[in-house]
Short mmCIF file of C-alpha atoms in Angstrom, two decimals:
data_model
loop_
_atom_site.label_atom_id
_atom_site.label_comp_id
_atom_site.label_asym_id
_atom_site.label_seq_id
_atom_site.Cartn_x
_atom_site.Cartn_y
_atom_site.Cartn_z
CA MET B 1 62.46 -68.57 -59.19
CA LYS B 2 60.80 -65.84 -61.33
CA LYS B 3 59.44 -63.00 -58.83
CA ALA B 4 55.69 -61.26 -59.31
CA PRO B 5 56.37 -58.23 -60.61
CA LEU B 6 55.68 -54.84 -58.31
CA TYR B 7 53.24 -51.83 -59.98
CA SER B 8 53.60 -48.42 -58.86
CA ARG B 9 50.32 -46.37 -58.46
CA SER B 10 52.10 -43.89 -61.05
CA ARG B 11 50.19 -43.77 -64.12
CA ARG B 12 53.92 -43.60 -65.78
CA GLY B 13 55.47 -47.25 -66.23
CA VAL B 14 58.45 -48.51 -64.98
CA ALA B 15 60.63 -47.72 -68.03
CA ALA B 16 59.75 -44.24 -67.99
CA SER B 17 60.15 -43.84 -64.32
CA ALA B 18 63.57 -44.78 -65.41
CA GLU B 19 63.75 -41.90 -67.67
CA PRO B 20 66.00 -38.70 -66.67
CA PRO B 21 64.18 -36.11 -64.81
CA PRO B 22 63.16 -33.35 -67.81
CA ALA B 23 65.06 -29.99 -67.34
CA PRO B 24 63.50 -27.40 -65.03
CA ALA B 25 61.26 -25.04 -66.84
CA SER B 26 60.72 -21.21 -66.12
CA ALA B 27 59.01 -20.27 -63.03
CA PRO B 28 55.59 -20.00 -63.00
CA GLU B 29 53.96 -16.69 -63.37
CA ALA B 30 52.54 -15.39 -60.06
CA PRO B 31 48.81 -15.96 -59.59
CA ALA B 32 46.04 -13.00 -59.78
CA ALA B 33 45.53 -12.34 -56.40
CA ALA B 34 49.22 -11.65 -56.17
CA ARG B 35 49.78 -9.22 -58.87
CA ARG B 36 46.31 -7.58 -57.87
CA PRO B 37 47.99 -5.03 -55.20
CA SER B 38 50.52 -3.51 -58.01
CA ARG B 39 47.63 -3.05 -60.57
CA LEU B 40 45.52 -1.30 -57.67
CA ARG B 41 48.83 1.12 -56.62
CA SER B 42 48.94 1.61 -60.19
CA PHE B 43 45.06 2.88 -60.73
CA ALA B 44 45.05 4.83 -57.39
CA ALA B 45 48.49 6.60 -58.94
CA ARG B 46 46.58 7.17 -61.86
CA HIS B 47 43.73 8.40 -60.60
CA GLU B 48 44.83 10.29 -57.19
CA ARG B 49 43.14 13.59 -57.93
CA ALA B 50 39.66 12.04 -58.23
CA LEU B 51 39.84 9.76 -55.55
CA TRP B 52 40.45 12.47 -52.94
CA ILE B 53 37.38 14.33 -54.37
CA ALA B 54 35.22 11.19 -53.81
CA ALA B 55 36.32 10.97 -50.36
CA VAL B 56 35.89 14.51 -49.23
CA LEU B 57 31.88 14.45 -50.84
CA LEU B 58 31.09 10.86 -49.55
CA LEU B 59 32.54 12.31 -45.66
CA LEU B 60 31.16 15.77 -46.04
CA PRO B 61 27.50 15.03 -45.43
CA VAL B 62 28.52 12.79 -42.21
CA ALA B 63 30.55 15.92 -41.00
CA LEU B 64 27.61 17.83 -41.57
CA LEU B 65 24.95 15.32 -39.71
CA TRP B 66 27.37 15.66 -36.60
CA ARG B 67 27.38 18.93 -36.38
CA ASN B 68 24.01 19.46 -36.72
CA GLY B 69 22.92 16.29 -34.68
CA PRO B 70 21.25 16.21 -31.22
CA ARG B 71 23.26 17.77 -28.46
CA PRO B 72 22.96 17.07 -24.61
CA PRO B 73 20.72 19.78 -23.03
CA ALA B 74 22.31 22.61 -21.36
CA PRO B 75 21.62 22.66 -17.60
CA LEU B 76 18.47 24.30 -16.46
CA SER B 77 19.00 27.53 -14.29
CA PHE B 78 17.26 28.08 -10.54
CA GLU B 79 14.85 30.04 -11.69
CA GLN B 80 13.80 27.44 -14.80
CA ILE B 81 13.54 24.92 -12.27
CA ASP B 82 10.89 27.11 -10.07
CA HIS B 83 8.71 28.19 -12.86
CA LEU B 84 8.48 24.25 -13.92
CA VAL B 85 7.85 23.43 -10.33
CA ARG B 86 5.11 25.93 -9.84
CA GLU B 87 3.62 25.04 -13.13
CA SER B 88 3.41 21.39 -11.82
CA ILE B 89 2.08 22.61 -8.63
CA ALA B 90 -0.60 24.66 -10.15
CA GLU B 91 -1.84 21.85 -12.29
CA LYS B 92 -2.21 19.25 -10.09
CA PRO B 93 -2.10 20.59 -6.37
CA LEU B 94 -0.14 18.39 -3.93
CA ALA B 95 -2.13 17.27 -0.76
CA SER B 96 -1.82 18.97 2.46
CA ALA B 97 0.34 17.36 5.08
CA ALA B 98 -2.89 17.37 7.37
CA ALA B 99 -5.12 15.89 4.48
CA ARG B 100 -2.08 12.92 4.77
CA ALA B 101 -2.10 12.39 8.01
CA TYR B 102 -6.11 12.49 7.99
CA ASP B 103 -6.04 9.68 5.45
CA LYS B 104 -3.32 7.48 7.31
CA ILE B 105 -5.07 7.70 10.85
CA ILE B 106 -8.77 7.23 9.69
CA PRO B 107 -9.01 3.54 8.88
CA SER B 108 -7.72 2.97 12.42
CA VAL B 109 -10.32 5.63 13.96
CA VAL B 110 -13.64 3.85 15.69
CA ARG B 111 -16.67 5.65 17.23
CA VAL B 112 -17.53 4.19 20.70
CA ILE B 113 -20.81 4.23 22.27
CA GLY B 114 -21.43 2.78 25.82
CA TYR B 115 -25.43 1.94 26.51
CA ASP B 116 -27.37 2.19 29.46
CA ARG B 117 -30.65 -0.40 30.13
CA GLU B 118 -33.67 1.90 28.92
CA GLY B 119 -35.25 3.38 32.58
CA ASP B 120 -32.06 3.63 34.08
CA LYS B 121 -31.16 7.01 35.85
CA PRO B 122 -27.86 7.97 35.32
CA ARG B 123 -25.91 7.32 38.67
CA PRO B 124 -23.76 10.36 39.95
CA GLU B 125 -20.35 8.60 39.62
CA ARG B 126 -21.29 7.90 35.56
CA LYS B 127 -21.84 12.09 35.08
CA ALA B 128 -18.87 12.80 36.72
CA ARG B 129 -16.78 10.42 34.68
CA ARG B 130 -18.52 12.22 31.63
CA GLU B 131 -17.92 15.45 32.80
CA PRO B 132 -14.09 16.42 32.67
CA ALA B 133 -12.76 14.75 29.43
CA GLY B 134 -15.71 15.82 26.88
CA ALA B 135 -17.68 12.57 26.42
CA GLU B 136 -21.28 13.72 25.27
CA ASP B 137 -23.76 15.55 26.81
CA PRO B 138 -25.32 12.69 29.09
CA HIS B 139 -28.63 14.23 29.40
CA ALA B 140 -28.83 14.27 25.20
CA ARG B 141 -29.83 10.39 25.09
CA ARG B 142 -31.03 9.35 22.24
CA ASP B 143 -33.02 5.94 21.98
CA ALA B 144 -30.95 2.84 20.48
CA GLY B 145 -33.34 1.36 17.97
CA GLU B 146 -30.60 -1.55 17.11
CA LEU B 147 -30.35 -2.52 20.88
CA PRO B 148 -33.80 -3.27 22.20
CA GLY B 149 -34.23 -2.36 26.13
CA PHE B 150 -30.90 -0.38 25.81
CA GLU B 151 -30.34 3.62 25.34
CA GLU B 152 -27.35 5.70 24.75
CA ARG B 153 -25.50 7.42 27.08
CA GLY B 154 -22.89 8.58 25.83
CA VAL B 155 -20.56 8.79 22.25
CA GLY B 156 -16.74 8.70 22.23
CA THR B 157 -14.09 8.40 20.04
CA GLY B 158 -11.68 5.14 19.88
CA VAL B 159 -8.17 4.07 18.13
CA VAL B 160 -7.11 0.74 17.11
CA ILE B 161 -4.09 -0.18 18.14
CA VAL B 162 -3.51 -3.85 17.45
CA ASP B 163 -5.04 -5.16 14.33
CA ASN B 164 -7.09 -8.04 15.95
CA GLY B 165 -9.37 -5.54 17.52
CA THR B 166 -7.79 -3.93 20.26
CA ILE B 167 -8.83 -0.67 20.85
CA LEU B 168 -7.89 2.33 23.13
CA THR B 169 -10.47 4.90 24.49
CA ASN B 170 -11.09 7.29 27.65
CA LEU B 171 -12.02 5.24 30.57
CA HIS B 172 -15.01 7.75 31.14
CA VAL B 173 -16.36 6.75 27.69
CA VAL B 174 -17.16 3.27 28.64
CA MET B 175 -16.90 3.19 32.85
CA GLY B 176 -20.31 2.09 33.97
CA ALA B 177 -22.01 1.56 30.52
CA GLU B 178 -24.37 -1.93 30.30
CA ARG B 179 -22.61 -2.86 27.04
CA VAL B 180 -20.31 -0.94 24.83
CA ARG B 181 -20.20 -1.04 20.82
CA VAL B 182 -18.05 0.61 18.31
CA THR B 183 -18.28 1.02 14.91
CA PHE B 184 -14.85 0.82 12.39
CA MET B 185 -14.49 2.92 9.30
CA ASP B 186 -15.89 0.38 6.58
CA GLY B 187 -19.46 1.01 8.70
CA LEU B 188 -18.66 -2.82 10.77
CA GLU B 189 -20.68 -2.58 14.41
CA SER B 190 -19.61 -5.01 17.12
CA ASP B 191 -19.98 -5.23 20.65
CA ALA B 192 -16.95 -4.68 22.78
CA ARG B 193 -15.43 -5.98 26.23
CA LEU B 194 -13.53 -3.98 28.78
CA LEU B 195 -10.00 -5.89 28.48
CA THR B 196 -7.42 -3.10 30.68
CA VAL B 197 -8.52 0.39 32.71
CA MET B 198 -5.82 2.66 33.64
CA PRO B 199 -7.66 5.45 36.07
CA GLU B 200 -4.44 7.25 36.90
CA HIS B 201 -4.52 7.76 32.67
CA ASP B 202 -8.22 7.98 32.23
CA LEU B 203 -8.01 5.11 29.65
CA ALA B 204 -9.58 1.53 28.99
CA VAL B 205 -8.38 -0.77 26.59
CA LEU B 206 -11.56 -2.61 24.69
CA ARG B 207 -11.70 -5.30 22.44
CA ALA B 208 -13.76 -6.34 19.46
CA ASP B 209 -16.00 -9.31 19.11
CA LYS B 210 -16.04 -8.59 15.35
CA ILE B 211 -13.34 -6.65 13.12
CA PRO B 212 -13.19 -5.69 9.23
CA ASP B 213 -10.85 -8.23 7.35
CA ASP B 214 -8.71 -5.57 6.31
CA LEU B 215 -8.50 -4.09 9.62
CA ALA B 216 -5.37 -1.39 10.45
CA ALA B 217 -3.82 -0.48 13.24
CA ALA B 218 -2.54 3.11 13.92
CA THR B 219 1.26 3.60 14.41
CA MET B 220 2.47 4.71 17.88
CA ARG B 221 5.31 7.48 17.71
CA SER B 222 7.26 8.15 21.18
CA THR B 223 6.69 12.05 22.76
CA THR B 224 10.42 12.22 22.99
CA ASP B 225 10.77 14.62 20.37
CA LEU B 226 7.76 16.49 20.57
CA ALA B 227 7.80 20.48 21.22
CA PRO B 228 5.59 23.20 21.58
CA GLY B 229 4.59 24.35 18.35
CA ASP B 230 4.77 21.02 16.58
CA ARG B 231 1.32 20.73 14.19
CA VAL B 232 -0.98 18.19 15.70
CA MET B 233 -4.50 17.00 14.63
CA ALA B 234 -7.35 15.40 16.33
CA VAL B 235 -9.40 13.11 14.99
CA GLY B 236 -13.16 12.20 16.55
CA PHE B 237 -16.77 12.32 16.87
CA PRO B 238 -17.44 15.69 18.34
CA PHE B 239 -21.18 16.10 19.64
CA GLY B 240 -21.61 12.85 17.81
CA VAL B 241 -21.12 14.25 14.29
CA GLY B 242 -17.97 12.76 12.09
CA PRO B 243 -15.76 11.54 11.76
CA SER B 244 -13.96 15.32 12.11
CA ALA B 245 -10.41 16.52 12.11
CA SER B 246 -9.15 19.58 13.74
CA GLU B 247 -5.54 20.54 13.27
CA GLY B 248 -3.33 22.49 15.75
CA ILE B 249 -0.16 22.84 17.40
CA VAL B 250 1.22 21.39 20.55
CA SER B 251 0.79 24.17 23.10
CA GLY B 252 2.87 22.72 26.29
CA LEU B 253 4.16 19.54 27.48
CA LYS B 254 3.92 17.64 30.96
CA ARG B 255 0.35 19.47 32.11
CA GLU B 256 -1.88 19.17 34.90
CA PHE B 257 -5.78 18.60 34.64
CA ARG B 258 -8.09 18.29 37.51
CA SER B 259 -11.59 17.03 36.93
CA PRO B 260 -14.21 19.77 37.55
CA GLU B 261 -15.40 17.66 40.77
CA GLY B 262 -11.88 17.76 42.08
CA GLU B 263 -12.30 13.51 42.19
CA ARG B 264 -8.99 13.01 39.34
CA THR B 265 -6.07 14.53 38.84
CA LEU B 266 -4.15 13.79 34.93
CA THR B 267 -0.32 14.86 34.83
CA ASN B 268 2.42 14.64 32.31
CA LEU B 269 -0.44 16.00 30.05
CA ILE B 270 0.17 17.10 25.99
CA GLN B 271 -1.46 20.37 25.73
CA PHE B 272 -3.06 21.32 22.27
CA ASP B 273 -5.27 23.79 20.40
CA ALA B 274 -6.78 21.89 18.02
CA ALA B 275 -10.50 21.79 18.62
CA ALA B 276 -11.98 19.10 20.54
CA ASN B 277 -15.61 18.80 21.99
CA PRO B 278 -17.62 16.25 23.88
CA GLY B 279 -17.67 13.57 21.76
CA ASN B 280 -13.66 13.75 20.87
CA SER B 281 -12.37 11.65 24.06
CA GLY B 282 -10.61 8.98 23.46
CA GLY B 283 -9.70 9.71 20.17
CA PRO B 284 -6.05 10.05 18.50
CA LEU B 285 -3.52 13.00 18.77
CA VAL B 286 -1.59 12.51 15.52
CA THR B 287 1.44 14.20 14.05
CA MET B 288 1.43 15.52 10.62
CA ASP B 289 2.67 12.08 9.70
CA GLY B 290 -0.56 10.33 10.95
CA GLU B 291 1.26 8.71 13.99
CA VAL B 292 -0.21 8.71 17.18
CA VAL B 293 1.01 10.73 19.91
CA GLY B 294 -1.60 10.98 22.74
CA ILE B 295 -5.15 9.94 23.21
CA VAL B 296 -7.41 13.19 23.65
CA THR B 297 -8.95 12.91 27.35
CA ALA B 298 -10.21 16.41 28.16
CA ILE B 299 -10.54 20.21 27.74
CA MET B 300 -10.67 22.91 29.49
CA ASN B 301 -13.29 25.23 29.84
CA PRO B 302 -13.78 28.13 33.12
CA THR B 303 -17.36 28.23 32.39
CA ARG B 304 -20.60 25.18 32.47
CA GLN B 305 -20.71 25.19 28.98
CA ARG B 306 -18.60 22.31 28.08
CA VAL B 307 -17.68 23.65 24.76
CA PHE B 308 -13.54 24.10 23.26
CA VAL B 309 -12.16 27.60 24.26
CA GLY B 310 -8.09 26.60 23.02
CA ILE B 311 -7.07 24.46 25.33
CA GLY B 312 -7.55 20.31 25.35
CA PHE B 313 -5.16 17.99 27.05
CA ALA B 314 -4.10 14.50 25.93
CA VAL B 315 -2.61 11.19 27.46
CA PRO B 316 0.96 10.61 25.75
CA ILE B 317 0.92 7.23 23.91
CA GLU B 318 3.53 5.70 26.13
CA ASN B 319 1.20 5.84 28.82
CA ALA B 320 -1.60 4.41 27.34
CA ALA B 321 0.68 1.30 25.29
CA ALA B 322 2.15 0.31 28.60
CA GLY B 323 -0.89 0.05 30.15
CA ALA B 324 -2.02 -2.20 26.94
CA GLY B 325 1.03 -4.24 27.60
CA MET B 326 2.84 -3.04 24.78
CA PRO B 327 6.10 -2.88 24.67
CA PRO B 328 7.88 0.72 25.31
CA PHE B 329 9.35 2.53 22.79
#
């Protein structure tokens, strides 16, 4: 039986494939890329001197730039640093420590006013409470136009210790008053009610009925590391003028003060020489960090003038905070 032929994909026929292979030809020449290195080497050998000169000319500007470029600045001497600091301070003086302390405490300071009903005569016990701690002179009353039927009996100071309107002041500032009003630093006025009294420390805790939206409470600091010679500031409304600030130092610790009438003796007091006058009562005594270490409560004067002669007393803030129901330091 005759078989069908098989065809190869080669272009050559079967007969051609049967022919003996042609004799091997000589090896093909190397491609141009393979011959290039030898040409480069020969070119470099012929122009070696010119290539070295070109390389030097190319590298010379780079070397000059590196040599003359920016270098790390040399460290400043102590004299140079001192001169720069003095120039900076002369251009923009730094705020004093007292100014910084004042700025920190002032948003928490309030003016406290007690009112009597018009026509009421000051009772002897009211006068006794006001005298020792420096409340405004009870005889210097002013009509309270904003409170019909009432008249002012004295001006004192208070400090906000909780931002819900809780205020510390002196007991003698508010005791016996028919009505108490406080004025915050933004001008907001509010009635205040008495929450707690601490007669042994001449302190009272008030709560304002209305408070500013951004009311800030003062920062209180322990007196355990307070020492004579430490700088302090008294902030308040002396004779109703203020807010006013006066700077001094701690003159002594654990002092006692007895009221002129001898009714009450206060103990464990901070003695200070920052000026305080009637109206400063209940205000904060602060450090140069603006932190409250005491509540101004009394001034000592051997005369009847009731003005400051260099000896003031403050209740340590630990006693005040404990009476207000706040945790100890």
